[in-house]
Tab-separated table of C-alpha atoms and ligand atoms in Angstrom:
chain	number	residue	atom	x	y	z
A	12	UNK	CA	2.228	16.068	6.976
A	13	UNK	CA	4.648	15.443	4.073
A	14	UNK	CA	7.422	12.929	4.760
A	15	UNK	CA	10.385	12.076	2.540
A	16	UNK	CA	11.182	8.385	2.981
A	17	UNK	CA	14.580	6.936	2.059
A	18	UNK	CA	15.283	3.196	1.670
A	19	UNK	CA	18.727	1.663	1.065
A	20	UNK	CA	18.845	-1.532	3.145
A	21	UNK	CA	19.876	-3.956	0.389
A	22	UNK	CA	20.009	-3.710	-3.393
A	23	UNK	CA	17.225	-1.201	-4.029
A	24	UNK	CA	17.625	2.560	-3.667
A	25	UNK	CA	14.313	4.242	-2.941
A	26	UNK	CA	12.929	7.690	-2.212
A	27	UNK	CA	9.250	8.607	-1.838
A	28	UNK	CA	7.055	11.476	-0.714
A	29	UNK	CA	3.992	10.389	1.253
A	30	UNK	CA	1.273	12.565	2.790
A	31	UNK	CA	-0.097	11.630	6.216
A	32	UNK	CA	1.512	8.200	6.125
A	33	UNK	CA	-0.878	6.984	3.455
A	34	UNK	CA	-1.181	9.030	0.274
A	35	UNK	CA	1.479	8.565	-2.376
A	36	UNK	CA	2.840	11.675	-4.054
A	37	UNK	CA	5.840	9.929	-5.571
A	38	UNK	CA	7.748	6.678	-5.249
A	39	UNK	CA	11.060	6.127	-7.049
A	40	UNK	CA	13.075	2.904	-6.920
A	41	UNK	CA	16.427	2.250	-8.599
A	42	UNK	CA	16.977	-1.490	-8.740
A	43	UNK	CA	20.306	-3.294	-8.985
A	44	UNK	CA	18.743	-6.605	-10.005
A	45	UNK	CA	20.521	-6.760	-13.375
A	46	UNK	CA	23.906	-6.334	-11.692
A	47	UNK	CA	23.357	-8.942	-8.965
A	48	UNK	CA	21.709	-11.405	-11.354
A	49	UNK	CA	25.199	-12.008	-12.787
A	50	UNK	CA	26.289	-13.386	-9.414
A	51	UNK	CA	23.029	-15.181	-8.534
A	52	UNK	CA	22.552	-13.016	-5.429
A	53	UNK	CA	23.419	-9.728	-3.789
A	54	UNK	CA	27.130	-8.864	-3.427
A	55	UNK	CA	27.248	-6.457	-0.427
A	56	UNK	CA	30.265	-4.432	-1.567
A	57	UNK	CA	28.756	-3.906	-5.026
A	58	UNK	CA	25.359	-3.050	-3.479
A	59	UNK	CA	26.684	-0.248	-1.247
A	60	UNK	CA	28.664	1.351	-4.082
A	61	UNK	CA	25.566	1.319	-6.274
A	62	UNK	CA	23.548	2.869	-3.430
A	63	UNK	CA	26.014	5.731	-3.327
A	64	UNK	CA	25.746	6.313	-7.072
A	65	UNK	CA	21.924	6.272	-7.111
A	66	UNK	CA	20.775	7.945	-3.920
A	67	UNK	CA	20.932	11.639	-4.818
A	68	UNK	CA	19.363	11.292	-8.304
A	69	UNK	CA	16.627	9.070	-6.827
A	70	UNK	CA	15.752	11.644	-4.135
A	71	UNK	CA	15.759	14.488	-6.659
A	72	UNK	CA	13.436	12.535	-8.948
A	73	UNK	CA	11.055	11.794	-6.045
A	74	UNK	CA	10.803	15.512	-5.232
A	75	UNK	CA	10.300	16.413	-8.894
A	76	UNK	CA	7.568	13.804	-9.413
A	77	UNK	CA	5.761	14.951	-6.263
A	78	UNK	CA	6.105	18.535	-7.496
A	79	UNK	CA	7.395	19.646	-4.171
A	80	UNK	CA	10.411	21.534	-2.943
A	81	UNK	CA	12.522	21.087	0.180
A	82	UNK	CA	10.498	23.774	1.956
A	83	UNK	CA	7.341	21.620	1.616
A	84	UNK	CA	8.760	18.700	3.612
A	85	UNK	CA	7.762	18.276	7.258
A	86	UNK	CA	10.115	15.410	8.115
A	87	UNK	CA	12.577	12.858	6.756
A	88	UNK	CA	12.641	9.134	7.540
A	89	UNK	CA	15.366	6.663	6.508
A	90	UNK	CA	15.890	2.943	7.139
A	91	UNK	CA	18.469	2.196	9.874
A	92	UNK	CA	18.078	-1.614	9.956
A	93	UNK	CA	17.900	-4.490	9.370
A	94	UNK	CA	19.977	-4.908	6.215
A	95	UNK	CA	23.491	-4.711	4.817
A	96	UNK	CA	25.613	-2.318	6.885
A	97	UNK	CA	27.282	-0.601	3.921
A	98	UNK	CA	24.006	-0.086	2.069
A	99	UNK	CA	22.139	1.118	5.179
A	100	UNK	CA	24.874	3.629	5.924
A	101	UNK	CA	24.336	5.404	2.605
A	102	UNK	CA	20.604	6.133	3.052
A	103	UNK	CA	20.841	6.843	6.766
A	104	UNK	CA	23.714	9.294	6.361
A	105	UNK	CA	22.032	11.095	3.479
A	106	UNK	CA	18.729	11.254	5.410
A	107	UNK	CA	20.297	12.669	8.574
A	108	UNK	CA	22.361	15.181	6.586
A	109	UNK	CA	19.336	16.448	4.649
A	110	UNK	CA	17.280	16.729	7.846
A	111	UNK	CA	20.020	18.812	9.416
A	112	UNK	CA	20.498	20.974	6.310
A	113	UNK	CA	16.771	21.722	5.928
A	114	UNK	CA	16.059	21.795	9.646
A	115	UNK	CA	13.271	19.196	9.717
A	116	UNK	CA	12.741	16.312	12.208
A	117	UNK	CA	14.516	13.042	11.422
A	118	UNK	CA	13.314	9.523	12.146
A	119	UNK	CA	15.216	6.255	11.684
A	120	UNK	CA	12.853	3.530	10.461
A	121	UNK	CA	12.820	-0.222	11.110
A	122	UNK	CA	12.626	-1.803	7.636
A	123	UNK	CA	10.464	-4.728	8.847
A	124	UNK	CA	7.963	-2.436	10.496
A	125	UNK	CA	7.855	-0.425	7.276
A	126	UNK	CA	6.942	-3.574	5.304
A	127	UNK	CA	3.862	-3.843	7.539
A	128	UNK	CA	2.997	-0.160	6.959
A	129	UNK	CA	2.982	-0.716	3.178
A	130	UNK	CA	-0.605	-1.872	3.891
A	131	UNK	CA	-1.571	1.708	4.808
A	132	UNK	CA	-0.485	3.138	1.429
A	133	UNK	CA	-2.983	4.263	-1.187
A	134	UNK	CA	-3.080	6.444	-4.282
A	135	UNK	CA	-3.606	10.162	-3.752
A	136	UNK	CA	-6.342	10.237	-6.393
A	137	UNK	CA	-8.322	7.438	-4.760
A	138	UNK	CA	-11.664	9.281	-4.532
A	139	UNK	CA	-12.878	7.433	-1.449
A	140	UNK	CA	-9.859	8.308	0.572
A	141	UNK	CA	-9.047	11.962	0.034
A	142	UNK	CA	-6.545	13.266	2.550
A	143	UNK	CA	-8.042	14.635	5.685
A	144	UNK	CA	-6.787	17.892	7.159
A	145	UNK	CA	-6.457	16.342	10.549
A	146	UNK	CA	-5.435	12.852	9.488
A	147	UNK	CA	-4.381	11.087	12.636
A	148	UNK	CA	-3.588	7.580	13.654
A	149	UNK	CA	-6.868	6.070	12.483
A	150	UNK	CA	-8.806	6.617	9.251
A	151	UNK	CA	-11.766	4.706	7.885
A	152	UNK	CA	-9.907	2.721	5.196
A	153	UNK	CA	-6.916	1.810	7.362
A	154	UNK	CA	-6.335	-1.769	8.494
A	155	UNK	CA	-8.071	-2.364	11.820
A	156	UNK	CA	-6.432	-3.630	15.022
A	157	UNK	CA	-5.920	-6.154	16.415
A	158	UNK	CA	-4.609	-7.809	13.288
A	159	UNK	CA	-2.293	-10.591	12.268
A	160	UNK	CA	0.595	-9.883	9.922
A	161	UNK	CA	2.658	-12.439	8.038
A	162	UNK	CA	5.995	-10.722	7.398
A	163	UNK	CA	7.799	-12.680	4.681
A	164	UNK	CA	10.854	-11.191	3.033
A	165	UNK	CA	14.290	-12.252	1.804
A	166	UNK	CA	15.627	-12.571	5.330
A	167	UNK	CA	12.565	-12.847	7.610
A	168	UNK	CA	9.465	-14.998	8.041
A	169	UNK	CA	7.471	-13.996	11.069
A	170	UNK	CA	3.882	-14.298	12.168
A	171	UNK	CA	3.118	-11.198	14.211
A	172	UNK	CA	0.091	-10.134	16.231
A	173	UNK	CA	-0.285	-6.340	15.946
A	174	UNK	CA	-2.543	-5.001	18.710
A	175	UNK	CA	-2.123	-1.320	17.813
A	176	UNK	CA	0.414	1.040	16.248
A	177	UNK	CA	3.841	-0.121	17.449
A	178	UNK	CA	2.526	-3.004	19.598
A	179	UNK	CA	3.936	-6.244	18.182
A	180	UNK	CA	3.774	-9.749	19.657
A	181	UNK	CA	5.761	-12.552	18.011
A	182	UNK	CA	3.701	-15.714	17.448
A	183	UNK	CA	6.163	-17.637	15.294
A	184	UNK	CA	9.237	-17.310	13.107
A	185	UNK	CA	11.396	-19.389	10.818
A	186	UNK	CA	13.817	-21.755	12.509
A	187	UNK	CA	16.198	-21.666	9.537
A	188	UNK	CA	15.734	-20.128	6.062
A	189	UNK	CA	13.348	-17.256	5.425
A	190	UNK	CA	10.615	-17.922	2.850
A	191	UNK	CA	12.189	-15.488	0.358
A	192	UNK	CA	15.604	-17.013	0.920
A	193	UNK	CA	14.166	-20.457	0.092
A	194	UNK	CA	12.681	-19.069	-3.150
A	195	UNK	CA	16.044	-17.489	-4.039
A	196	UNK	CA	18.124	-20.596	-3.284
A	197	UNK	CA	15.758	-22.996	-5.043
A	198	UNK	CA	15.689	-20.709	-8.085
A	199	UNK	CA	19.477	-20.919	-8.194
A	200	UNK	CA	19.349	-24.711	-8.009
A	201	UNK	CA	16.900	-24.731	-10.903
A	202	UNK	CA	18.984	-22.296	-12.965
A	203	UNK	CA	16.349	-19.537	-12.748
A	204	UNK	CA	17.057	-15.801	-12.445
A	205	UNK	CA	17.607	-13.780	-9.258
A	206	UNK	CA	15.464	-12.790	-7.408
A	207	UNK	CA	14.020	-16.268	-7.179
A	208	UNK	CA	10.458	-15.445	-6.080
A	209	UNK	CA	9.232	-13.882	-9.314
A	210	UNK	CA	11.168	-16.448	-11.420
A	211	UNK	CA	9.645	-19.407	-9.587
A	212	UNK	CA	6.186	-17.851	-9.800
A	213	UNK	CA	6.644	-17.436	-13.557
A	214	UNK	CA	7.954	-20.989	-14.013
A	215	UNK	CA	5.028	-22.350	-11.963
A	216	UNK	CA	2.617	-20.411	-14.176
A	217	UNK	CA	4.327	-21.882	-17.215
A	218	UNK	CA	3.746	-25.371	-15.780
A	219	UNK	CA	0.015	-24.642	-15.508
A	220	UNK	CA	-0.143	-23.322	-19.072
A	221	UNK	CA	1.713	-26.334	-20.455
A	222	UNK	CA	-0.644	-28.719	-18.647
A	223	UNK	CA	-3.625	-26.775	-19.994
A	224	UNK	CA	-2.313	-27.022	-23.534
A	225	UNK	CA	-1.696	-30.743	-23.126
A	226	UNK	CA	-5.225	-31.223	-21.714
A	227	UNK	CA	-3.807	-32.711	-18.492
A	228	UNK	CA	-5.179	-32.174	-14.948
A	229	UNK	CA	-3.875	-28.909	-13.476
A	230	UNK	CA	-3.395	-30.586	-10.099
A	231	UNK	CA	-0.278	-32.196	-11.604
A	232	UNK	CA	1.420	-28.766	-11.362
A	233	UNK	CA	1.543	-29.026	-7.588
A	234	UNK	CA	1.903	-32.745	-7.096
A	235	UNK	CA	4.230	-34.147	-9.743
A	236	UNK	CA	7.138	-33.794	-7.331
A	237	UNK	CA	6.201	-34.777	-3.789
A	238	UNK	CA	7.988	-32.335	-1.543
A	239	UNK	CA	8.024	-32.264	2.269
A	240	UNK	CA	6.291	-29.684	4.466
A	241	UNK	CA	7.654	-28.924	7.929
A	242	UNK	CA	4.462	-28.386	9.929
A	243	UNK	CA	6.172	-27.980	13.351
A	244	UNK	CA	2.790	-28.718	14.890
A	245	UNK	CA	1.735	-26.912	18.044
A	246	UNK	CA	3.810	-23.855	17.101
A	247	UNK	CA	3.512	-21.008	14.614
A	248	UNK	CA	7.159	-21.462	13.629
A	249	UNK	CA	8.312	-22.269	10.107
A	250	UNK	CA	11.177	-24.230	8.580
A	251	UNK	CA	12.076	-24.205	4.898
A	252	UNK	CA	15.556	-25.713	4.811
A	253	UNK	CA	14.329	-29.327	4.521
A	254	UNK	CA	12.214	-28.370	1.534
A	255	UNK	CA	15.174	-26.596	-0.072
A	256	UNK	CA	17.378	-29.660	0.503
A	257	UNK	CA	14.724	-31.944	-1.012
A	258	UNK	CA	14.779	-29.859	-4.204
A	259	UNK	CA	18.573	-29.914	-4.170
A	260	UNK	CA	18.575	-33.721	-3.921
A	261	UNK	CA	16.148	-34.021	-6.820
A	262	UNK	CA	18.400	-31.772	-8.879
A	263	UNK	CA	21.481	-33.728	-7.793
A	264	UNK	CA	19.775	-36.963	-8.832
A	265	UNK	CA	19.039	-35.491	-12.227
A	266	UNK	CA	22.635	-34.332	-12.564
A	267	UNK	CA	24.098	-37.675	-11.524
A	268	UNK	CA	22.057	-39.383	-14.256
A	269	UNK	CA	23.303	-36.868	-16.736
A	270	UNK	CA	27.020	-36.582	-16.202
A	271	UNK	CA	29.958	-38.442	-14.643
A	272	UNK	CA	32.677	-36.183	-13.156
A	273	UNK	CA	36.150	-36.354	-14.725
A	274	UNK	CA	38.935	-37.766	-12.544
A	275	UNK	CA	40.473	-34.348	-11.891
A	276	UNK	CA	37.060	-32.921	-10.885
A	277	UNK	CA	36.520	-35.870	-8.548
A	278	UNK	CA	39.839	-35.134	-6.889
A	279	UNK	CA	38.783	-31.531	-6.432
A	280	UNK	CA	41.303	-30.373	-9.053
A	281	UNK	CA	38.764	-28.151	-10.770
A	282	UNK	CA	38.103	-24.605	-9.605
A	283	UNK	CA	35.115	-24.730	-7.226
A	284	UNK	CA	31.983	-22.976	-8.413
A	285	UNK	CA	28.900	-22.437	-6.272
A	286	UNK	CA	27.105	-25.733	-5.648
A	287	UNK	CA	23.829	-24.034	-6.493
A	288	UNK	CA	25.050	-22.434	-9.703
A	289	UNK	CA	26.588	-25.613	-11.071
A	290	UNK	CA	23.496	-27.611	-10.087
A	291	UNK	CA	21.197	-25.196	-11.815
A	292	UNK	CA	22.899	-25.369	-15.159
A	293	UNK	CA	23.008	-29.158	-15.134
A	294	UNK	CA	19.534	-29.594	-13.679
A	295	UNK	CA	17.976	-28.043	-16.736
A	296	UNK	CA	19.774	-30.509	-18.933
A	297	UNK	CA	18.880	-33.446	-16.702
A	298	UNK	CA	15.590	-35.255	-16.512
A	299	UNK	CA	13.936	-32.608	-14.358
A	300	UNK	CA	10.900	-30.688	-15.462
A	301	UNK	CA	11.849	-27.290	-14.040
A	302	UNK	CA	8.406	-25.616	-14.320
A	303	UNK	CA	6.681	-28.563	-12.598
A	304	UNK	CA	9.297	-28.656	-9.845
A	305	UNK	CA	9.006	-24.873	-9.372
A	306	UNK	CA	5.224	-25.241	-9.075
A	307	UNK	CA	5.515	-28.081	-6.542
A	308	UNK	CA	8.015	-26.077	-4.476
A	309	UNK	CA	5.824	-22.956	-4.523
A	310	UNK	CA	2.820	-25.012	-3.463
A	311	UNK	CA	4.750	-26.520	-0.527
A	312	UNK	CA	5.751	-23.062	0.764
A	313	UNK	CA	2.286	-21.583	0.240
A	314	UNK	CA	0.613	-24.549	1.922
A	315	UNK	CA	2.477	-24.099	5.211
A	316	UNK	CA	2.317	-20.286	5.238
A	317	UNK	CA	-1.409	-20.193	4.490
A	318	UNK	CA	-2.517	-22.920	6.919
A	319	UNK	CA	-0.435	-21.612	9.831
A	320	UNK	CA	-1.618	-18.053	9.249
A	321	UNK	CA	-5.252	-19.189	9.170
A	322	UNK	CA	-4.823	-21.186	12.391
A	323	UNK	CA	-3.248	-18.187	14.179
A	324	UNK	CA	-5.981	-15.859	12.909
A	325	UNK	CA	-8.579	-18.215	14.377
A	326	UNK	CA	-6.799	-18.638	17.716
A	327	UNK	CA	-6.289	-14.892	18.221
A	328	UNK	CA	-9.750	-13.943	16.901
A	329	UNK	CA	-8.539	-11.269	14.489
A	330	UNK	CA	-10.821	-9.873	11.819
A	331	UNK	CA	-7.976	-8.867	9.532
A	332	UNK	CA	-4.794	-10.447	8.204
A	333	UNK	CA	-2.043	-8.491	6.437
A	334	UNK	CA	0.740	-9.754	4.204
A	335	UNK	CA	4.025	-7.861	4.181
A	336	UNK	CA	7.454	-8.203	2.535
A	337	UNK	CA	8.650	-9.348	-0.876
A	338	UNK	CA	7.049	-12.820	-0.750
A	339	UNK	CA	3.660	-11.116	-0.192
A	340	UNK	CA	3.833	-10.388	-3.945
A	341	UNK	CA	3.287	-14.089	-4.610
A	342	UNK	CA	0.007	-14.610	-6.451
A	343	UNK	CA	-0.444	-18.240	-5.367
A	344	UNK	CA	-0.040	-17.287	-1.698
A	345	UNK	CA	-2.491	-14.393	-1.976
A	346	UNK	CA	-5.223	-16.476	-3.556
A	347	UNK	CA	-4.696	-19.496	-1.301
A	348	UNK	CA	-4.869	-17.354	1.836
A	349	UNK	CA	-7.945	-15.598	0.493
A	350	UNK	CA	-9.584	-19.028	0.177
A	351	UNK	CA	-8.541	-20.011	3.713
A	352	UNK	CA	-9.843	-16.797	5.310
A	353	UNK	CA	-12.985	-15.883	3.386
A	354	UNK	CA	-15.209	-18.603	4.906
A	355	UNK	CA	-14.175	-17.328	8.344
A	356	UNK	CA	-15.094	-13.730	7.510
A	357	UNK	CA	-11.530	-12.604	8.029
A	358	UNK	CA	-10.356	-9.856	5.691
A	359	UNK	CA	-7.055	-10.265	3.845
A	360	UNK	CA	-5.028	-7.224	2.812
A	361	UNK	CA	-1.782	-7.027	0.896
A	362	UNK	CA	0.075	-4.123	-0.667
A	363	UNK	CA	0.290	-3.644	-4.443
A	364	UNK	CA	3.244	-5.648	-5.801
A	365	UNK	CA	5.471	-2.542	-6.062
A	366	UNK	CA	4.977	-1.936	-2.314
A	367	UNK	CA	5.594	-5.552	-1.246
A	368	UNK	CA	9.211	-5.476	-2.371
A	369	UNK	CA	11.608	-2.860	-1.008
A	370	UNK	CA	10.460	0.720	-1.536
A	371	UNK	CA	10.675	4.052	0.263
A	372	UNK	CA	6.951	4.834	0.436
A	373	UNK	CA	6.582	2.275	3.221
A	374	UNK	CA	9.492	3.948	5.056
A	375	UNK	CA	7.733	7.318	4.883
A	376	UNK	CA	4.509	5.721	6.123
A	377	UNK	CA	6.123	4.051	9.156
A	378	UNK	CA	8.009	7.293	9.915
A	379	UNK	CA	4.720	9.243	9.929
A	380	UNK	CA	3.103	7.047	12.594
A	381	UNK	CA	6.155	7.352	14.859
A	382	UNK	CA	6.340	11.116	14.309
A	383	UNK	CA	2.653	11.320	15.295
A	384	UNK	CA	3.740	9.942	18.681
A	385	UNK	CA	6.270	12.723	19.027
A	386	UNK	CA	9.227	10.441	18.341
A	387	UNK	CA	12.439	11.811	16.800
A	388	UNK	CA	15.981	10.465	16.392
A	389	UNK	CA	19.167	12.366	16.956
A	390	UNK	CA	21.869	12.650	14.328
A	391	UNK	CA	23.933	10.131	16.306
A	392	UNK	CA	21.607	7.262	15.279
A	393	UNK	CA	23.738	4.456	13.823
A	394	UNK	CA	22.807	1.624	11.459
A	395	UNK	CA	21.605	-1.642	13.059
A	396	UNK	CA	22.089	-4.452	10.498
A	397	UNK	CA	20.581	-7.077	12.839
A	398	UNK	CA	17.555	-5.076	13.988
A	399	UNK	CA	14.308	-7.012	14.593
A	400	UNK	CA	10.749	-5.848	15.196
A	401	UNK	CA	10.366	-4.345	18.704
A	402	UNK	CA	8.413	-7.271	20.164
A	403	UNK	CA	6.560	-7.074	23.488
A	404	UNK	CA	5.743	-9.992	25.770
A	405	UNK	CA	2.720	-12.008	24.636
A	406	UNK	CA	-0.377	-11.081	26.645
B	519	KG4	O1	11.074	-7.536	1.156
B	519	KG4	P1	12.049	-7.785	0.087
B	519	KG4	O2	11.955	-6.981	-1.182
B	519	KG4	O3	13.507	-7.602	0.615
B	519	KG4	C1	13.869	-7.925	1.901
B	519	KG4	O4	13.606	-7.101	2.813
B	519	KG4	O5	14.402	-9.050	2.051
B	519	KG4	O6	11.959	-9.332	-0.234
B	519	KG4	C2	12.753	-9.913	-1.205
B	519	KG4	C3	12.347	-11.367	-1.324
B	519	KG4	C4	13.252	-12.143	-2.240
B	519	KG4	O7	13.650	-13.313	-1.575
B	519	KG4	C5	12.356	-12.464	-3.430
B	519	KG4	O8	12.675	-13.681	-4.077
B	519	KG4	C6	10.992	-12.505	-2.779
B	519	KG4	O9	11.019	-11.468	-1.837
B	519	KG4	N1	9.900	-12.282	-3.753
B	519	KG4	C7	8.965	-13.223	-4.027
B	519	KG4	C8	8.147	-12.667	-5.049
B	519	KG4	N2	8.608	-11.414	-5.342
B	519	KG4	C9	9.689	-11.206	-4.523
B	519	KG4	N3	8.757	-14.456	-3.519
B	519	KG4	C10	7.735	-15.169	-4.023
B	519	KG4	N4	6.926	-14.721	-5.021
B	519	KG4	C11	7.089	-13.492	-5.556
B	519	KG4	N5	6.276	-13.074	-6.536
B	520	ZN	ZN1	12.461	-5.671	2.574
């Protein structure tokens, strides 16, 4: 079954053709990062206009790269939430219109669920996993249920027990900032580029390289700045706002040492700029070592995510853990979790970096598994910006 997936929930416009929910024929993403980097974050109005400009060329390119025509498609899936309303509306409207025009089934896809399904994706030319004529819900190389999934994106951080396709139980979630949001805000404080995750990862790597060159112990990369961890013991919940504030205070301290405000600034006479933006620029000039602070921050986030995930995997006796969402691209998290789980014989899976961040291949994959259950959506389906995973009661 060939599915065209369409993704437009935030600042990435994606279209992909995926066979049987797993095999990639094409995956095209138009990113707006350069535009939003100017503002230090996503500007919703700008994002939706860019979606409109990119969506048709992106879909046409996906069809071309997959060497398939409209008549080859069996269904269309598009994200309907969660995300920015204006951006979601573009992809959902285009998806429904195309499904009507070409008379194929349409399915609205939950973006968070799709992040989980990125773990089912593989290359078409992967010799061990050639498509099967009657590919169904379960194939040999698929992740095996029950499994634990850590869903960590720009707006969500959730630890989810997945008992089977579509059966989700919530074990824990963030009480305040999402992990990705913490990376983005801290990057802004430190004057690093948007999105913050990759910038902090790069700065942390730089810290390690500088220590290596100086012949100093690498452990200094994670411990030079002592940052707090919110363990919230006895729960699988997370909290990252205290950590973010601790970094902000360090940066503020550095700024205060560096510069005394003029009288008119002190009276609020100067035009207000974002606290984070102004901090970032000054923090680099202050006494802070940005790479070392980035490394310490990354370590604090990874520490909590990895330990809590390992504890939940043990309590629920799963044999497999999946990472999903943009923060799953983080190299330090992947290797730390690998180290936590290997001695317990628990397998860790994560998508290739391109399928951790927003993409349409994961949308096509999630759509396939719903279509296999005979699900369809009508053309009256509306966007749901606040959509969450469809959790069931814990057993
Ligand atoms: O899943 P995603 O692409 O979009 C949402 O659905 O939110 O996640 C974006 C988030 C951003 O906060 C970004 O900073 C973070 O994922 N991210 C990373 C890395 N790459 C992206 N965080 C940590 N390390 C990375 N390498
Ligand atoms: Zn996402």
